[in-house]
Short mmCIF file of C-alpha atoms in Angstrom, two decimals:
data_model
loop_
_atom_site.label_atom_id
_atom_site.label_comp_id
_atom_site.label_asym_id
_atom_site.label_seq_id
_atom_site.Cartn_x
_atom_site.Cartn_y
_atom_site.Cartn_z
CA MET A 1 0.00 0.00 0.00
CA THR A 2 1.24 3.48 -0.88
CA THR A 3 0.95 5.99 1.95
CA LYS A 4 -1.49 8.77 1.13
CA THR A 5 -2.05 12.16 2.75
CA LEU A 6 -5.61 12.41 4.04
CA LEU A 7 -7.00 15.77 5.21
CA PHE A 8 -10.15 15.71 7.38
CA VAL A 9 -12.17 18.91 7.74
CA THR A 10 -13.93 19.49 11.07
CA GLY A 11 -15.94 22.52 12.09
CA THR A 12 -18.06 21.26 14.99
CA ARG A 13 -17.96 18.93 17.98
CA ALA A 14 -20.61 16.81 16.19
CA ASP A 15 -18.73 16.18 12.95
CA PHE A 16 -15.50 15.51 14.85
CA GLY A 17 -17.23 12.62 16.60
CA LYS A 18 -17.86 11.14 13.16
CA MET A 19 -14.46 12.01 11.65
CA GLU A 20 -12.21 10.88 14.48
CA PRO A 21 -12.85 7.11 14.12
CA LEU A 22 -12.18 7.31 10.38
CA ALA A 23 -9.02 9.38 10.83
CA VAL A 24 -7.64 7.09 13.53
CA ALA A 25 -8.31 3.99 11.43
CA ALA A 26 -6.60 5.60 8.43
CA ARG A 27 -3.66 6.62 10.63
CA ASP A 28 -3.35 3.09 11.98
CA ALA A 29 -3.43 1.77 8.41
CA GLY A 30 -0.29 3.78 7.71
CA HIS A 31 -1.60 6.93 6.07
CA ASP A 32 -0.44 10.48 6.78
CA VAL A 33 -3.49 12.00 8.46
CA HIS A 34 -4.29 15.67 9.15
CA PHE A 35 -7.19 17.67 10.59
CA TRP A 36 -8.13 21.17 9.42
CA VAL A 37 -9.93 22.65 12.43
CA THR A 38 -12.24 25.64 12.10
CA GLY A 39 -15.80 26.84 12.80
CA MET A 40 -17.31 26.29 16.25
CA HIS A 41 -14.17 24.51 17.43
CA MET A 42 -12.42 27.88 17.62
CA MET A 43 -15.11 29.72 19.63
CA ASP A 44 -15.15 30.08 23.42
CA ARG A 45 -18.93 30.20 23.66
CA TYR A 46 -19.19 26.69 22.26
CA GLY A 47 -16.58 25.15 24.52
CA LEU A 48 -13.42 25.84 22.48
CA THR A 49 -13.55 22.24 21.31
CA LYS A 50 -10.39 22.54 19.23
CA VAL A 51 -8.71 21.06 22.31
CA GLU A 52 -10.57 17.79 21.68
CA VAL A 53 -9.10 17.54 18.18
CA ALA A 54 -5.63 18.35 19.51
CA ARG A 55 -5.80 15.28 21.78
CA THR A 56 -5.74 12.99 18.74
CA THR A 57 -2.24 11.52 18.60
CA GLY A 58 -0.21 10.80 15.50
CA VAL A 59 -2.00 13.28 13.23
CA GLY A 60 -1.36 16.82 12.04
CA VAL A 61 -3.69 19.48 13.46
CA HIS A 62 -4.07 22.82 11.67
CA GLU A 63 -6.36 25.56 13.00
CA PHE A 64 -8.15 28.35 11.14
CA VAL A 65 -10.52 31.00 12.53
CA ASN A 66 -13.25 31.53 9.94
CA GLN A 67 -15.80 33.60 11.87
CA THR A 68 -16.77 35.72 14.82
CA GLU A 69 -20.07 35.54 16.67
CA GLY A 70 -22.98 36.64 14.50
CA ASP A 71 -21.24 36.58 11.10
CA PRO A 72 -23.60 35.73 8.21
CA GLN A 73 -23.25 32.34 6.57
CA ASP A 74 -22.17 33.65 3.18
CA GLN A 75 -19.25 35.56 4.69
CA ILE A 76 -18.20 32.47 6.67
CA LEU A 77 -18.34 30.48 3.43
CA ALA A 78 -16.15 33.00 1.62
CA ARG A 79 -13.52 33.19 4.37
CA THR A 80 -13.36 29.42 4.64
CA VAL A 81 -12.86 29.04 0.89
CA MET A 82 -9.96 31.51 0.97
CA GLY A 83 -8.31 29.96 4.01
CA PHE A 84 -8.68 26.38 2.86
CA SER A 85 -7.46 27.17 -0.65
CA LYS A 86 -4.21 28.55 0.73
CA PHE A 87 -3.79 25.61 3.08
CA VAL A 88 -4.28 22.80 0.56
CA ALA A 89 -1.85 24.54 -1.80
CA GLU A 90 0.78 24.01 0.90
CA LEU A 91 -0.20 20.56 2.19
CA LYS A 92 -1.14 19.04 -1.19
CA PRO A 93 -3.41 16.32 0.23
CA ASP A 94 -4.27 13.24 -1.79
CA LEU A 95 -7.77 13.18 -0.31
CA VAL A 96 -9.95 15.81 1.39
CA VAL A 97 -12.63 14.32 3.65
CA VAL A 98 -15.70 16.41 4.51
CA HIS A 99 -18.81 15.51 6.43
CA GLY A 100 -22.48 16.19 6.08
CA ASP A 101 -24.06 19.56 5.64
CA ARG A 102 -22.16 22.33 7.43
CA ILE A 103 -21.00 25.54 5.74
CA GLU A 104 -17.32 24.62 6.35
CA ALA A 105 -17.78 21.30 4.55
CA LEU A 106 -19.37 23.07 1.59
CA ALA A 107 -16.51 25.56 1.36
CA CYS A 108 -13.85 22.86 1.46
CA ALA A 109 -15.68 20.62 -1.00
CA LEU A 110 -15.79 23.58 -3.40
CA VAL A 111 -12.05 24.14 -3.04
CA ALA A 112 -11.29 20.45 -3.62
CA ALA A 113 -13.51 20.28 -6.71
CA THR A 114 -12.17 23.45 -8.34
CA ASN A 115 -8.58 22.35 -7.75
CA TYR A 116 -9.17 18.73 -8.88
CA ILE A 117 -8.28 17.30 -5.50
CA ARG A 118 -9.83 13.93 -4.78
CA SER A 119 -12.50 14.30 -2.06
CA ALA A 120 -14.76 12.08 0.01
CA HIS A 121 -18.13 13.04 1.46
CA ILE A 122 -19.25 11.30 4.64
CA GLU A 123 -22.97 10.65 5.24
CA GLY A 124 -24.36 12.07 2.03
CA GLY A 125 -27.69 11.03 0.58
CA GLU A 126 -29.71 11.78 3.69
CA VAL A 127 -32.80 13.93 3.99
CA SER A 128 -33.89 16.55 6.51
CA GLY A 129 -36.23 19.49 6.53
CA THR A 130 -33.92 22.49 6.28
CA ILE A 131 -31.23 24.24 4.24
CA ASP A 132 -28.84 21.63 5.64
CA GLU A 133 -30.22 19.21 3.07
CA ILE A 134 -29.30 21.60 0.25
CA PHE A 135 -25.73 21.88 1.53
CA ARG A 136 -25.52 18.10 1.97
CA HIS A 137 -26.62 17.38 -1.59
CA CYS A 138 -24.22 20.05 -2.92
CA ASN A 139 -21.37 18.33 -1.11
CA SER A 140 -22.35 15.02 -2.69
CA LYS A 141 -22.22 16.50 -6.18
CA LEU A 142 -18.86 18.13 -5.49
CA ALA A 143 -17.24 14.99 -4.06
CA SER A 144 -15.51 12.27 -6.03
CA HIS A 145 -16.17 9.54 -3.44
CA HIS A 146 -19.03 8.85 -1.05
CA PHE A 147 -19.14 7.02 2.28
CA VAL A 148 -22.80 6.71 3.22
CA SER A 149 -24.60 5.35 6.25
CA SER A 150 -27.31 3.19 4.64
CA GLN A 151 -28.56 1.57 1.46
CA ALA A 152 -31.30 4.23 1.26
CA ALA A 153 -28.65 6.95 1.32
CA LYS A 154 -26.71 5.16 -1.41
CA ALA A 155 -29.83 5.06 -3.59
CA ARG A 156 -30.34 8.81 -3.20
CA VAL A 157 -26.73 9.59 -4.10
CA MET A 158 -27.11 7.43 -7.20
CA LYS A 159 -30.24 9.40 -8.13
CA MET A 160 -28.02 12.49 -8.11
CA GLY A 161 -26.04 10.92 -10.94
CA GLU A 162 -23.10 9.60 -8.93
CA PRO A 163 -21.57 6.28 -10.09
CA GLU A 164 -22.34 3.25 -7.94
CA GLY A 165 -18.68 2.28 -7.78
CA ALA A 166 -17.83 5.52 -5.98
CA ILE A 167 -20.44 4.98 -3.24
CA HIS A 168 -19.54 2.89 -0.20
CA VAL A 169 -22.04 1.93 2.52
CA ILE A 170 -20.10 1.88 5.80
CA GLY A 171 -22.68 3.00 8.38
CA SER A 172 -22.46 6.05 10.63
CA PRO A 173 -18.91 6.45 11.98
CA GLU A 174 -19.90 7.80 15.41
CA LEU A 175 -21.60 4.47 16.15
CA ASP A 176 -18.14 2.87 16.24
CA PHE A 177 -17.45 4.76 19.44
CA HIS A 178 -20.89 4.22 20.99
CA SER A 179 -20.73 0.47 20.34
CA ALA A 180 -17.70 0.10 22.60
CA PRO A 181 -17.13 0.99 26.27
CA SER A 182 -16.69 4.74 26.60
CA GLY A 183 -13.69 4.45 28.90
CA VAL A 184 -15.38 6.49 31.63
CA THR A 185 -18.15 5.78 34.14
CA ILE A 186 -21.30 7.78 34.74
CA ASP A 187 -19.76 8.78 38.09
CA ASP A 188 -16.77 10.17 36.17
CA VAL A 189 -19.20 12.18 34.02
CA ARG A 190 -21.06 13.53 37.05
CA ALA A 191 -17.82 14.55 38.71
CA ARG A 192 -16.32 16.26 35.68
CA TYR A 193 -19.46 18.25 34.78
CA ASP A 194 -20.87 18.74 38.29
CA LEU A 195 -24.06 16.82 37.56
CA PRO A 196 -26.42 15.89 40.40
CA GLN A 197 -27.19 12.32 41.37
CA GLY A 198 -30.31 10.62 40.10
CA GLU A 199 -32.05 10.22 36.78
CA PHE A 200 -31.87 12.83 34.03
CA GLY A 201 -32.89 13.59 30.47
CA ILE A 202 -30.70 15.18 27.78
CA VAL A 203 -31.74 18.17 25.68
CA VAL A 204 -29.92 19.36 22.55
CA PHE A 205 -31.88 22.00 20.63
CA HIS A 206 -30.18 23.69 17.67
CA PRO A 207 -31.43 26.60 15.54
CA VAL A 208 -32.96 25.92 12.14
CA THR A 209 -31.48 28.46 9.74
CA SER A 210 -34.63 28.77 7.63
CA GLU A 211 -36.64 29.42 10.80
CA ALA A 212 -34.20 31.76 12.55
CA ASP A 213 -36.87 34.36 13.32
CA THR A 214 -38.98 31.84 15.27
CA MET A 215 -36.25 29.97 17.16
CA GLY A 216 -36.69 32.03 20.31
CA GLN A 217 -40.38 31.17 20.49
CA GLN A 218 -39.74 27.53 19.70
CA ALA A 219 -37.18 27.37 22.49
CA ARG A 220 -39.56 29.07 24.92
CA ASP A 221 -42.32 26.62 24.02
CA LEU A 222 -40.07 23.59 24.39
CA PHE A 223 -38.32 24.52 27.62
CA SER A 224 -41.44 25.80 29.35
CA THR A 225 -43.03 22.41 28.70
CA LEU A 226 -39.95 20.57 29.95
CA GLU A 227 -39.87 22.76 33.05
CA SER A 228 -43.53 21.98 33.77
CA THR A 229 -42.79 18.24 33.92
CA GLY A 230 -40.65 18.67 37.03
CA LYS A 231 -37.96 16.40 35.58
CA PRO A 232 -34.19 17.19 35.59
CA PHE A 233 -32.26 17.74 32.36
CA VAL A 234 -28.70 18.14 31.13
CA VAL A 235 -28.75 20.69 28.31
CA ILE A 236 -25.99 20.86 25.70
CA ALA A 237 -25.73 24.33 24.17
CA PRO A 238 -26.85 24.82 20.56
CA ASN A 239 -24.55 25.24 17.57
CA ASN A 240 -23.71 28.64 16.11
CA ASP A 241 -26.22 28.80 13.25
CA PRO A 242 -28.42 31.90 12.88
CA GLY A 243 -31.00 31.89 15.67
CA SER A 244 -28.68 30.48 18.34
CA SER A 245 -28.59 33.75 20.33
CA ASP A 246 -32.35 33.56 20.83
CA ILE A 247 -32.02 30.01 22.15
CA PHE A 248 -29.23 31.09 24.50
CA ASP A 249 -31.52 33.82 25.85
CA VAL A 250 -34.03 31.13 26.83
CA LEU A 251 -31.37 28.88 28.35
CA ASP A 252 -30.06 31.75 30.45
CA GLY A 253 -33.45 32.04 32.14
CA LEU A 254 -33.86 28.37 33.12
CA PRO A 255 -33.68 27.32 36.79
CA SER A 256 -30.22 25.93 37.47
CA GLU A 257 -31.49 23.36 39.97
CA ARG A 258 -33.42 21.62 37.19
CA PHE A 259 -31.37 22.37 34.08
CA ARG A 260 -27.59 21.82 33.98
CA ILE A 261 -26.41 23.75 30.89
CA LEU A 262 -23.07 22.82 29.32
CA PRO A 263 -21.36 24.47 26.33
CA SER A 264 -19.96 21.12 25.20
CA MET A 265 -18.74 17.74 26.46
CA ARG A 266 -15.89 15.41 25.70
CA PHE A 267 -17.12 12.76 23.30
CA ALA A 268 -16.46 9.84 25.66
CA HIS A 269 -18.37 11.59 28.43
CA PHE A 270 -21.28 12.46 26.14
CA SER A 271 -21.46 8.85 24.98
CA GLU A 272 -21.66 7.63 28.56
CA LEU A 273 -24.23 10.31 29.37
CA MET A 274 -26.45 9.10 26.50
CA LYS A 275 -26.11 5.49 27.60
CA ASN A 276 -27.44 6.41 31.04
CA ALA A 277 -30.06 9.02 30.12
CA ALA A 278 -33.73 8.43 30.85
CA ILE A 279 -34.67 10.15 27.59
CA MET A 280 -33.33 12.49 24.90
CA VAL A 281 -35.16 15.56 23.59
CA GLY A 282 -34.33 18.09 20.86
CA ASN A 283 -33.40 18.27 17.20
CA SER A 284 -29.83 16.96 17.09
CA SER A 285 -28.92 14.10 14.77
CA ALA A 286 -27.80 12.31 17.95
CA GLY A 287 -31.45 11.99 18.90
CA VAL A 288 -32.47 10.26 15.69
CA ARG A 289 -29.35 8.16 15.16
CA GLU A 290 -27.21 7.55 18.24
CA ALA A 291 -30.10 7.42 20.71
CA PRO A 292 -31.96 4.64 18.85
CA PHE A 293 -28.67 2.76 18.44
CA LEU A 294 -28.16 2.95 22.21
CA GLY A 295 -31.78 2.08 22.98
CA THR A 296 -32.50 5.45 24.59
CA PRO A 297 -36.01 6.83 23.88
CA SER A 298 -35.83 10.12 22.00
CA LEU A 299 -38.24 12.88 21.07
CA ASP A 300 -37.40 14.84 17.92
CA ILE A 301 -38.59 18.45 18.01
CA GLY A 302 -39.54 20.48 14.94
CA THR A 303 -38.30 20.25 11.36
CA ARG A 304 -34.51 20.01 11.58
CA GLN A 305 -34.44 16.20 11.25
CA THR A 306 -37.62 15.74 9.21
CA ASN A 307 -37.67 12.30 7.53
CA ARG A 308 -34.08 11.63 8.68
CA ALA A 309 -34.82 8.38 10.49
CA GLN A 310 -37.45 6.05 11.88
CA ALA A 311 -37.10 3.80 14.92
CA PRO A 312 -39.38 2.23 17.55
CA SER A 313 -37.83 4.46 20.24
CA LEU A 314 -38.24 7.71 18.25
CA LYS A 315 -41.18 10.10 17.98
CA SER A 316 -41.45 13.59 16.40
CA VAL A 317 -43.55 16.55 17.55
CA ALA A 318 -43.64 20.33 17.13
CA ALA A 319 -41.99 22.54 19.74
CA ASN A 320 -45.37 23.96 20.79
CA ASP A 321 -47.03 20.56 21.22
CA ARG A 322 -47.19 20.61 25.03
CA GLU A 323 -49.50 17.62 25.18
CA GLY A 324 -47.34 15.52 22.85
CA ILE A 325 -44.10 16.36 24.65
CA GLY A 326 -45.61 15.69 28.06
CA ALA A 327 -47.17 12.42 26.97
CA PHE A 328 -43.91 11.14 25.50
CA LEU A 329 -41.91 11.98 28.62
CA ASN A 330 -44.47 10.37 30.88
CA ALA A 331 -44.69 7.19 28.81
CA GLU A 332 -41.03 6.79 27.76
CA TRP A 333 -38.98 8.18 30.66
CA GLY A 334 -36.45 5.55 31.72
CA LYS A 335 -37.50 2.89 29.18
CA ARG A 336 -34.91 0.93 27.20
CA TYR A 337 -35.20 -0.38 23.64
CA ASP A 338 -33.30 -2.96 21.63
CA ARG A 339 -30.42 -1.57 19.59
CA HIS A 340 -31.58 -0.08 16.29
CA ASP A 341 -28.90 -0.66 13.64
CA ALA A 342 -30.41 0.97 10.54
CA PHE A 343 -27.38 3.29 10.41
CA GLY A 344 -24.70 0.69 11.01
CA ARG A 345 -23.29 -1.78 13.50
CA GLY A 346 -20.23 0.09 14.69
CA ASP A 347 -17.63 -0.99 12.13
CA ALA A 348 -17.56 2.05 9.81
CA ALA A 349 -13.95 3.02 10.52
CA ALA A 350 -12.51 -0.38 9.61
CA ARG A 351 -14.49 -0.36 6.36
CA PHE A 352 -13.29 3.14 5.54
CA ALA A 353 -9.63 2.28 6.15
CA ASP A 354 -9.86 -0.85 4.00
CA ILE A 355 -11.37 1.11 1.11
CA VAL A 356 -8.88 3.99 1.09
CA SER A 357 -6.01 1.50 1.43
CA ASP A 358 -7.08 -0.34 -1.72
CA ALA A 359 -5.16 0.76 -4.82
CA SER A 360 -8.36 0.76 -6.89
CA PHE A 361 -9.75 3.64 -4.81
CA TRP A 362 -7.11 5.95 -6.25
CA GLU A 363 -7.58 4.96 -9.87
CA GLY A 364 -9.47 6.97 -12.45
CA GLY A 365 -9.66 10.65 -13.25
CA LEU A 366 -11.57 13.38 -11.47
CA GLN A 367 -13.62 14.66 -14.39
CA LYS A 368 -17.16 13.77 -13.35
CA ARG A 369 -20.07 12.86 -15.55
CA PHE A 370 -23.71 12.19 -14.76
CA HIS A 371 -24.71 8.53 -14.43
CA ASP A 372 -28.37 7.82 -15.10
CA THR A 373 -29.98 5.18 -12.89
CA ASP A 374 -32.37 3.77 -15.50
#
């Protein structure tokens, strides 16, 4: 096997949880692995999670500040394109790896495509109810290779005209970590994050960019209902999309004895927290993917994950559906479900490393053409 230089782009704590297993597996397979760290990772308000990336041993870590609080998405896109273009001209990676639907991934996929750098898109072909879906599909069309989480996702990428041979079903990479022991105990998690004893639910509620002007009201509706239940919750702060400041305003007014609000968590600690939670509420992909995999009942709020997943442990309601939210918490609090493996069995990283270590992966040109499916 010829050693290749692989460059992984990470802009958030969420996508790093998916990228890290792939990067580590590629590193262990003998490749020269690097992370380009930007976005929320570089911002104090969101936990300055660049330190989590820096803990990864045996890889290069390169940081780039692409925004300040409140910058519009188009300006973030432009700055990221400029910064990444300069960086890849120096590093000259053989493969750029981007994930999902974030603005940083779109910027870096654009740079790779326009410079004819081979690129891989992780978890394309999925659907949701927001502008994220547009970005995700754009990234699929820009990429030369696709590592998807399911057969349904593969079918959608093929409908976009991508060749079947360039699409690899490996499952969701973050499930690799959740399928194994986290390395910490729930007592370790409580001690590190000053969490009280007893049962708890988890809430992760992000802004929806196309609904930015209503996010404050949605957050007020959701958290007032949660507060009325009398149950305790650990709340992970939202991401930095437009509308996040209105959600933060609501979080700042919650009673601290009932709601423990954290800017971020180490991935191992978050995994252990999810494994021990009585329930999960919000609109994070963790609620529709990781929670069902772990058997934790989850309530999806609003449109951010519309049509993303189905599972016996998962239900969706609107943020202002007080009756629906209350009924789900009363019925599902503390229940456990069998593992739901529609998005993989926890072996995505090994599959990824095998594929990129195969000489055939690197064959062929980068001039794309549309492949009809019929």
